[in-house]
């Protein structure tokens, strides 16, 4: 989502640009080397050869995971801006506008990713195969619920965003009346649910559909964290005081961290939870200093293309790096060229798909009552 380059929303826009760059760095310098077998399976190429690049050791401080850090920033921004659309559009128009934001861009970006992966399979002489059920589930962002493997390694966050849209839409009438009570109550309800669900429950049949409960629970973990961004929105619009914002945000964060320990992710990446705290600290600092933010060409550009770039950067980047290094190029120039290619694809999708569907969403809003905020917020664009 992009926000005005200057004014009270510039901080969120530029944080979005920073977030997508952090995720790219984490995936290219970390995941590409640290998960070679996984990457090779998704790009239909032999695993990367040789020792891992030492670049990641120099640019990633201890205890900092740029991927988790960047995703956490995305989530806080979504929680912060979604209420603007809810107020402006109402529930039905909001849902239609959100679906227009997420799905058309995701489908086209996924097509570009799969085309590049198909080219990789041809180059390396491997059979390209993605089952129809898996493809459909991913395109609808219900792959986690149906137990299907992802097709791009990054769409798990989009599935969480869609769930947050639905929950925020349902809770918004209550949040407007009792904001802190409802948000903390929802977080506590999630915590109780996590503590009460038997660990033996993995797949739950619902008619002909088999719901992967453990994986779905992992998605639900993040919903309270997104609502921390909503608390900042409530302070901005004078629904709560700064002291209430600080106290309630800390409470919800602690509940979120307690929930994290109840998921499989804790054993795999316990330190990642720390990066959500880092992200909240950075977001809070930028929010306090929001009046000092001015236009920044680099961060504003990456904010504009952040959604399609987030989708295409991983597999297109991995494919390009693998190909270039196999043909004699060292890692750093290969990664830079791969990043440039991903940015070019993302910009093309942004111009041809994302902007037109965003304009369609805006037309829905113009037929509704004016927003509770000044017209400067008309340009708010909400995305992943």
GROMACS .gro file of C-alpha atoms in nm:
model
  384
    1UNK     CA    1   0.000   0.000   0.000
    2UNK     CA    2   0.130   0.343  -0.082
    3UNK     CA    3   0.058   0.656   0.114
    4UNK     CA    4   0.123   1.025   0.044
    5UNK     CA    5   0.494   1.097   0.016
    6UNK     CA    6   0.469   1.376   0.274
    7UNK     CA    7   0.260   1.440   0.582
    8UNK     CA    8   0.136   1.216   0.861
    9UNK     CA    9   0.137   0.899   0.646
   10UNK     CA   10   0.479   0.930   0.482
   11UNK     CA   11   0.644   0.733   0.763
   12UNK     CA   12   0.428   0.427   0.691
   13UNK     CA   13   0.488   0.451   0.317
   14UNK     CA   14   0.864   0.466   0.357
   15UNK     CA   15   0.863   0.188   0.615
   16UNK     CA   16   0.692  -0.025   0.351
   17UNK     CA   17   0.973   0.045   0.108
   18UNK     CA   18   1.228  -0.046   0.375
   19UNK     CA   19   1.037  -0.363   0.466
   20UNK     CA   20   1.040  -0.507   0.115
   21UNK     CA   21   1.413  -0.439   0.083
   22UNK     CA   22   1.478  -0.618   0.413
   23UNK     CA   23   1.282  -0.922   0.296
   24UNK     CA   24   1.475  -0.935  -0.033
   25UNK     CA   25   1.810  -0.915   0.148
   26UNK     CA   26   1.707  -1.193   0.385
   27UNK     CA   27   1.599  -1.424   0.104
   28UNK     CA   28   1.890  -1.363  -0.132
   29UNK     CA   29   2.172  -1.368   0.125
   30UNK     CA   30   2.012  -1.611   0.368
   31UNK     CA   31   1.744  -1.843   0.231
   32UNK     CA   32   1.917  -1.899  -0.106
   33UNK     CA   33   2.218  -2.049   0.075
   34UNK     CA   34   2.064  -2.180   0.395
   35UNK     CA   35   1.775  -2.370   0.233
   36UNK     CA   36   1.939  -2.497  -0.087
   37UNK     CA   37   1.733  -2.814  -0.123
   38UNK     CA   38   1.407  -2.624  -0.072
   39UNK     CA   39   1.505  -2.353  -0.320
   40UNK     CA   40   1.614  -2.607  -0.580
   41UNK     CA   41   1.281  -2.790  -0.548
   42UNK     CA   42   1.085  -2.471  -0.620
   43UNK     CA   43   1.298  -2.346  -0.910
   44UNK     CA   44   1.349  -2.692  -1.066
   45UNK     CA   45   1.727  -2.662  -1.063
   46UNK     CA   46   2.014  -2.843  -0.892
   47UNK     CA   47   2.098  -2.710  -0.544
   48UNK     CA   48   2.345  -2.422  -0.528
   49UNK     CA   49   2.703  -2.539  -0.512
   50UNK     CA   50   3.001  -2.424  -0.311
   51UNK     CA   51   3.032  -2.240   0.021
   52UNK     CA   52   2.769  -1.987   0.118
   53UNK     CA   53   2.842  -1.624   0.047
   54UNK     CA   54   2.985  -1.436   0.344
   55UNK     CA   55   2.778  -1.129   0.256
   56UNK     CA   56   2.502  -1.225   0.499
   57UNK     CA   57   2.750  -1.243   0.787
   58UNK     CA   58   2.842  -0.879   0.739
   59UNK     CA   59   2.501  -0.725   0.676
   60UNK     CA   60   2.289  -0.917   0.931
   61UNK     CA   61   2.355  -0.824   1.295
   62UNK     CA   62   2.320  -1.101   1.557
   63UNK     CA   63   1.959  -1.172   1.665
   64UNK     CA   64   1.825  -0.975   1.366
   65UNK     CA   65   1.632  -1.167   1.102
   66UNK     CA   66   1.562  -0.924   0.819
   67UNK     CA   67   1.286  -1.144   0.679
   68UNK     CA   68   1.083  -1.158   1.001
   69UNK     CA   69   1.163  -0.792   1.068
   70UNK     CA   70   1.034  -0.683   0.726
   71UNK     CA   71   0.719  -0.897   0.744
   72UNK     CA   72   0.641  -0.759   1.091
   73UNK     CA   73   0.664  -0.405   0.955
   74UNK     CA   74   0.424  -0.498   0.672
   75UNK     CA   75   0.177  -0.636   0.925
   76UNK     CA   76   0.187  -0.325   1.144
   77UNK     CA   77   0.130  -0.101   0.842
   78UNK     CA   78  -0.168  -0.309   0.731
   79UNK     CA   79  -0.320  -0.291   1.077
   80UNK     CA   80  -0.262   0.086   1.077
   81UNK     CA   81  -0.423   0.166   0.741
   82UNK     CA   82  -0.704  -0.088   0.707
   83UNK     CA   83  -0.936   0.114   0.937
   84UNK     CA   84  -0.920   0.407   0.695
   85UNK     CA   85  -1.075   0.191   0.426
   86UNK     CA   86  -1.329   0.042   0.665
   87UNK     CA   87  -1.445   0.389   0.767
   88UNK     CA   88  -1.454   0.520   0.412
   89UNK     CA   89  -1.610   0.225   0.231
   90UNK     CA   90  -1.823   0.032   0.476
   91UNK     CA   91  -1.809  -0.347   0.511
   92UNK     CA   92  -1.928  -0.465   0.169
   93UNK     CA   93  -1.734  -0.214  -0.041
   94UNK     CA   94  -1.431  -0.266   0.181
   95UNK     CA   95  -1.431  -0.640   0.117
   96UNK     CA   96  -1.468  -0.596  -0.259
   97UNK     CA   97  -1.193  -0.333  -0.266
   98UNK     CA   98  -0.959  -0.555  -0.063
   99UNK     CA   99  -1.015  -0.852  -0.291
  100UNK     CA  100  -0.941  -0.629  -0.590
  101UNK     CA  101  -0.619  -0.520  -0.420
  102UNK     CA  102  -0.496  -0.868  -0.341
  103UNK     CA  103  -0.603  -1.114  -0.607
  104UNK     CA  104  -0.556  -0.964  -0.960
  105UNK     CA  105  -0.203  -0.850  -0.882
  106UNK     CA  106  -0.125  -1.178  -0.712
  107UNK     CA  107  -0.253  -1.384  -1.004
  108UNK     CA  108  -0.051  -1.194  -1.265
  109UNK     CA  109   0.262  -1.190  -1.048
  110UNK     CA  110   0.222  -1.565  -0.987
  111UNK     CA  111   0.191  -1.624  -1.361
  112UNK     CA  112   0.519  -1.437  -1.415
  113UNK     CA  113   0.689  -1.639  -1.140
  114UNK     CA  114   0.567  -1.972  -1.274
  115UNK     CA  115   0.675  -1.879  -1.627
  116UNK     CA  116   1.030  -1.806  -1.508
  117UNK     CA  117   1.035  -2.127  -1.305
  118UNK     CA  118   0.916  -2.318  -1.613
  119UNK     CA  119   1.206  -2.168  -1.811
  120UNK     CA  120   1.440  -2.281  -1.533
  121UNK     CA  121   1.308  -2.637  -1.555
  122UNK     CA  122   1.371  -2.638  -1.930
  123UNK     CA  123   1.724  -2.505  -1.888
  124UNK     CA  124   1.817  -2.760  -1.621
  125UNK     CA  125   1.633  -3.048  -1.788
  126UNK     CA  126   1.393  -3.114  -1.502
  127UNK     CA  127   1.025  -3.199  -1.537
  128UNK     CA  128   0.799  -2.906  -1.448
  129UNK     CA  129   0.496  -3.014  -1.246
  130UNK     CA  130   0.243  -2.837  -1.023
  131UNK     CA  131  -0.074  -3.025  -0.938
  132UNK     CA  132  -0.401  -2.855  -1.033
  133UNK     CA  133  -0.538  -2.868  -0.679
  134UNK     CA  134  -0.225  -2.712  -0.540
  135UNK     CA  135  -0.231  -2.435  -0.800
  136UNK     CA  136  -0.599  -2.350  -0.740
  137UNK     CA  137  -0.557  -2.351  -0.361
  138UNK     CA  138  -0.260  -2.115  -0.389
  139UNK     CA  139  -0.436  -1.879  -0.629
  140UNK     CA  140  -0.724  -1.854  -0.380
  141UNK     CA  141  -0.480  -1.826  -0.087
  142UNK     CA  142  -0.637  -2.120   0.094
  143UNK     CA  143  -0.342  -2.354   0.043
  144UNK     CA  144  -0.257  -2.363   0.412
  145UNK     CA  145  -0.609  -2.459   0.517
  146UNK     CA  146  -0.623  -2.733   0.254
  147UNK     CA  147  -0.278  -2.872   0.333
  148UNK     CA  148  -0.130  -2.777  -0.005
  149UNK     CA  149   0.230  -2.671  -0.051
  150UNK     CA  150   0.294  -2.310  -0.143
  151UNK     CA  151   0.388  -2.229  -0.503
  152UNK     CA  152   0.609  -1.926  -0.432
  153UNK     CA  153   0.736  -1.950  -0.070
  154UNK     CA  154   0.598  -1.605   0.025
  155UNK     CA  155   0.218  -1.617  -0.004
  156UNK     CA  156   0.168  -1.729   0.355
  157UNK     CA  157   0.164  -1.360   0.453
  158UNK     CA  158  -0.104  -1.282   0.195
  159UNK     CA  159  -0.324  -1.557   0.339
  160UNK     CA  160  -0.284  -1.392   0.680
  161UNK     CA  161  -0.373  -1.052   0.532
  162UNK     CA  162  -0.698  -1.190   0.388
  163UNK     CA  163  -0.792  -1.336   0.726
  164UNK     CA  164  -0.716  -1.006   0.893
  165UNK     CA  165  -0.941  -0.821   0.647
  166UNK     CA  166  -1.229  -1.052   0.735
  167UNK     CA  167  -1.175  -1.034   1.112
  168UNK     CA  168  -1.123  -0.655   1.107
  169UNK     CA  169  -1.441  -0.610   0.903
  170UNK     CA  170  -1.642  -0.817   1.151
  171UNK     CA  171  -1.494  -0.654   1.462
  172UNK     CA  172  -1.487  -0.295   1.340
  173UNK     CA  173  -1.836  -0.197   1.470
  174UNK     CA  174  -1.729  -0.323   1.815
  175UNK     CA  175  -1.383  -0.164   1.794
  176UNK     CA  176  -1.541   0.175   1.723
  177UNK     CA  177  -1.734   0.151   2.052
  178UNK     CA  178  -1.479  -0.017   2.283
  179UNK     CA  179  -1.149  -0.014   2.092
  180UNK     CA  180  -0.899  -0.130   2.354
  181UNK     CA  181  -1.136  -0.374   2.522
  182UNK     CA  182  -1.223  -0.544   2.192
  183UNK     CA  183  -0.865  -0.567   2.061
  184UNK     CA  184  -0.717  -0.698   2.386
  185UNK     CA  185  -1.018  -0.926   2.429
  186UNK     CA  186  -0.965  -1.070   2.082
  187UNK     CA  187  -0.596  -1.128   2.155
  188UNK     CA  188  -0.681  -1.303   2.483
  189UNK     CA  189  -0.941  -1.515   2.306
  190UNK     CA  190  -0.676  -1.627   2.058
  191UNK     CA  191  -0.440  -1.708   2.345
  192UNK     CA  192  -0.704  -1.920   2.519
  193UNK     CA  193  -0.776  -2.096   2.190
  194UNK     CA  194  -0.407  -2.174   2.138
  195UNK     CA  195  -0.378  -2.314   2.489
  196UNK     CA  196  -0.694  -2.524   2.467
  197UNK     CA  197  -0.663  -2.681   2.123
  198UNK     CA  198  -0.517  -3.032   2.164
  199UNK     CA  199  -0.180  -3.072   1.998
  200UNK     CA  200  -0.304  -3.400   1.850
  201UNK     CA  201  -0.550  -3.209   1.630
  202UNK     CA  202  -0.381  -3.168   1.298
  203UNK     CA  203  -0.633  -3.232   1.022
  204UNK     CA  204  -1.001  -3.172   1.090
  205UNK     CA  205  -1.259  -3.296   0.834
  206UNK     CA  206  -1.525  -3.044   0.730
  207UNK     CA  207  -1.740  -3.230   0.481
  208UNK     CA  208  -1.518  -3.316   0.185
  209UNK     CA  209  -1.262  -3.055   0.292
  210UNK     CA  210  -0.970  -3.151   0.513
  211UNK     CA  211  -0.866  -2.846   0.716
  212UNK     CA  212  -0.500  -2.840   0.821
  213UNK     CA  213  -0.566  -2.704   1.169
  214UNK     CA  214  -0.206  -2.680   1.292
  215UNK     CA  215  -0.099  -2.469   0.994
  216UNK     CA  216  -0.413  -2.256   1.013
  217UNK     CA  217  -0.347  -2.189   1.381
  218UNK     CA  218  -0.003  -2.062   1.290
  219UNK     CA  219  -0.170  -1.804   1.067
  220UNK     CA  220  -0.411  -1.700   1.341
  221UNK     CA  221  -0.109  -1.630   1.560
  222UNK     CA  222  -0.037  -1.309   1.368
  223UNK     CA  223  -0.383  -1.150   1.379
  224UNK     CA  224  -0.339  -0.987   1.722
  225UNK     CA  225  -0.006  -0.846   1.607
  226UNK     CA  226  -0.173  -0.677   1.308
  227UNK     CA  227  -0.424  -0.522   1.548
  228UNK     CA  228  -0.134  -0.343   1.720
  229UNK     CA  229  -0.117  -0.133   1.403
  230UNK     CA  230  -0.487  -0.063   1.447
  231UNK     CA  231  -0.416   0.074   1.796
  232UNK     CA  232  -0.187   0.333   1.635
  233UNK     CA  233  -0.470   0.425   1.398
  234UNK     CA  234  -0.702   0.474   1.695
  235UNK     CA  235  -0.453   0.708   1.863
  236UNK     CA  236  -0.405   0.902   1.540
  237UNK     CA  237  -0.780   0.956   1.509
  238UNK     CA  238  -0.806   1.053   1.879
  239UNK     CA  239  -1.005   0.746   1.981
  240UNK     CA  240  -0.748   0.659   2.248
  241UNK     CA  241  -0.475   0.852   2.427
  242UNK     CA  242  -0.099   0.805   2.374
  243UNK     CA  243  -0.069   0.641   2.718
  244UNK     CA  244  -0.346   0.396   2.636
  245UNK     CA  245  -0.180   0.322   2.303
  246UNK     CA  246   0.153   0.243   2.473
  247UNK     CA  247  -0.002   0.022   2.739
  248UNK     CA  248  -0.238  -0.169   2.512
  249UNK     CA  249   0.027  -0.223   2.243
  250UNK     CA  250   0.262  -0.377   2.502
  251UNK     CA  251  -0.015  -0.601   2.635
  252UNK     CA  252  -0.108  -0.729   2.288
  253UNK     CA  253   0.260  -0.783   2.204
  254UNK     CA  254   0.307  -0.993   2.518
  255UNK     CA  255  -0.001  -1.198   2.432
  256UNK     CA  256   0.134  -1.247   2.079
  257UNK     CA  257   0.470  -1.367   2.214
  258UNK     CA  258   0.294  -1.607   2.451
  259UNK     CA  259   0.096  -1.747   2.158
  260UNK     CA  260   0.415  -1.791   1.954
  261UNK     CA  261   0.540  -2.052   2.201
  262UNK     CA  262   0.233  -2.265   2.126
  263UNK     CA  263   0.310  -2.302   1.754
  264UNK     CA  264   0.556  -2.521   1.559
  265UNK     CA  265   0.736  -2.201   1.458
  266UNK     CA  266   0.875  -2.157   1.808
  267UNK     CA  267   1.092  -2.466   1.782
  268UNK     CA  268   1.207  -2.373   1.432
  269UNK     CA  269   1.264  -2.000   1.477
  270UNK     CA  270   1.217  -1.888   1.835
  271UNK     CA  271   1.439  -1.584   1.775
  272UNK     CA  272   1.206  -1.459   1.501
  273UNK     CA  273   0.959  -1.343   1.767
  274UNK     CA  274   1.225  -1.099   1.887
  275UNK     CA  275   1.223  -0.932   1.547
  276UNK     CA  276   0.852  -0.855   1.581
  277UNK     CA  277   0.944  -0.659   1.892
  278UNK     CA  278   1.215  -0.479   1.696
  279UNK     CA  279   0.964  -0.395   1.425
  280UNK     CA  280   0.719  -0.253   1.679
  281UNK     CA  281   0.995  -0.040   1.832
  282UNK     CA  282   1.090   0.098   1.488
  283UNK     CA  283   0.728   0.158   1.389
  284UNK     CA  284   0.662   0.337   1.719
  285UNK     CA  285   0.965   0.563   1.676
  286UNK     CA  286   0.868   0.654   1.321
  287UNK     CA  287   0.509   0.717   1.430
  288UNK     CA  288   0.625   0.959   1.700
  289UNK     CA  289   0.849   1.138   1.447
  290UNK     CA  290   0.597   1.115   1.159
  291UNK     CA  291   0.580   1.491   1.104
  292UNK     CA  292   0.950   1.495   1.012
  293UNK     CA  293   0.923   1.254   0.719
  294UNK     CA  294   0.962   1.397   0.370
  295UNK     CA  295   0.955   1.252   0.021
  296UNK     CA  296   1.234   1.003  -0.049
  297UNK     CA  297   1.260   0.885  -0.408
  298UNK     CA  298   1.418   0.550  -0.332
  299UNK     CA  299   1.192   0.440  -0.046
  300UNK     CA  300   0.881   0.587  -0.207
  301UNK     CA  301   0.953   0.396  -0.528
  302UNK     CA  302   1.001   0.065  -0.348
  303UNK     CA  303   0.688   0.136  -0.146
  304UNK     CA  304   0.493   0.178  -0.471
  305UNK     CA  305   0.608  -0.157  -0.612
  306UNK     CA  306   0.634  -0.338  -0.277
  307UNK     CA  307   0.339  -0.571  -0.327
  308UNK     CA  308   0.429  -0.719  -0.669
  309UNK     CA  309   0.798  -0.710  -0.577
  310UNK     CA  310   0.727  -0.909  -0.262
  311UNK     CA  311   0.554  -1.177  -0.471
  312UNK     CA  312   0.804  -1.207  -0.755
  313UNK     CA  313   1.139  -1.144  -0.587
  314UNK     CA  314   1.195  -1.485  -0.433
  315UNK     CA  315   1.162  -1.745  -0.709
  316UNK     CA  316   1.254  -1.508  -0.993
  317UNK     CA  317   1.555  -1.399  -0.791
  318UNK     CA  318   1.660  -1.752  -0.693
  319UNK     CA  319   1.626  -1.868  -1.054
  320UNK     CA  320   1.834  -1.581  -1.188
  321UNK     CA  321   2.106  -1.615  -0.923
  322UNK     CA  322   2.134  -1.990  -0.983
  323UNK     CA  323   2.158  -1.943  -1.360
  324UNK     CA  324   2.410  -1.657  -1.345
  325UNK     CA  325   2.637  -1.828  -1.093
  326UNK     CA  326   2.628  -2.150  -1.294
  327UNK     CA  327   2.760  -1.945  -1.586
  328UNK     CA  328   3.055  -1.798  -1.404
  329UNK     CA  329   2.922  -1.493  -1.222
  330UNK     CA  330   2.998  -1.440  -0.854
  331UNK     CA  331   2.718  -1.406  -0.600
  332UNK     CA  332   2.704  -1.030  -0.543
  333UNK     CA  333   2.670  -0.921  -0.909
  334UNK     CA  334   2.435  -1.216  -0.972
  335UNK     CA  335   2.215  -1.110  -0.681
  336UNK     CA  336   2.213  -0.747  -0.797
  337UNK     CA  337   2.113  -0.848  -1.150
  338UNK     CA  338   1.847  -1.082  -1.013
  339UNK     CA  339   1.710  -0.802  -0.796
  340UNK     CA  340   1.704  -0.565  -1.094
  341UNK     CA  341   1.507  -0.821  -1.296
  342UNK     CA  342   1.259  -0.872  -1.012
  343UNK     CA  343   1.213  -0.494  -0.976
  344UNK     CA  344   1.153  -0.458  -1.351
  345UNK     CA  345   0.886  -0.730  -1.347
  346UNK     CA  346   0.728  -0.581  -1.034
  347UNK     CA  347   0.717  -0.232  -1.186
  348UNK     CA  348   0.551  -0.363  -1.500
  349UNK     CA  349   0.284  -0.542  -1.296
  350UNK     CA  350   0.240  -0.235  -1.077
  351UNK     CA  351   0.170  -0.016  -1.379
  352UNK     CA  352  -0.045  -0.255  -1.579
  353UNK     CA  353  -0.239  -0.442  -1.308
  354UNK     CA  354  -0.203  -0.298  -0.960
  355UNK     CA  355  -0.276   0.065  -1.046
  356UNK     CA  356  -0.586  -0.009  -1.259
  357UNK     CA  357  -0.736  -0.235  -0.992
  358UNK     CA  358  -0.652   0.026  -0.727
  359UNK     CA  359  -0.835   0.286  -0.937
  360UNK     CA  360  -1.136   0.057  -0.950
  361UNK     CA  361  -1.127   0.031  -0.572
  362UNK     CA  362  -1.113   0.410  -0.543
  363UNK     CA  363  -1.420   0.447  -0.762
  364UNK     CA  364  -1.606   0.235  -0.510
  365UNK     CA  365  -1.498   0.474  -0.238
  366UNK     CA  366  -1.605   0.788  -0.424
  367UNK     CA  367  -1.961   0.666  -0.424
  368UNK     CA  368  -1.958   0.648  -0.046
  369UNK     CA  369  -1.963   0.912   0.228
  370UNK     CA  370  -1.640   1.110   0.268
  371UNK     CA  371  -1.375   0.969   0.498
  372UNK     CA  372  -1.348   1.078   0.860
  373UNK     CA  373  -1.004   1.215   0.772
  374UNK     CA  374  -0.914   1.499   0.532
  375UNK     CA  375  -0.899   1.439   0.160
  376UNK     CA  376  -0.525   1.375   0.187
  377UNK     CA  377  -0.605   1.017   0.276
  378UNK     CA  378  -0.785   0.959  -0.058
  379UNK     CA  379  -0.458   0.828  -0.199
  380UNK     CA  380  -0.410   0.559   0.061
  381UNK     CA  381  -0.352   0.230  -0.116
  382UNK     CA  382  -0.377  -0.080   0.094
  383UNK     CA  383  -0.194  -0.396   0.001
  384UNK     CA  384   0.018  -0.674   0.139
   0.00000   0.00000   0.00000
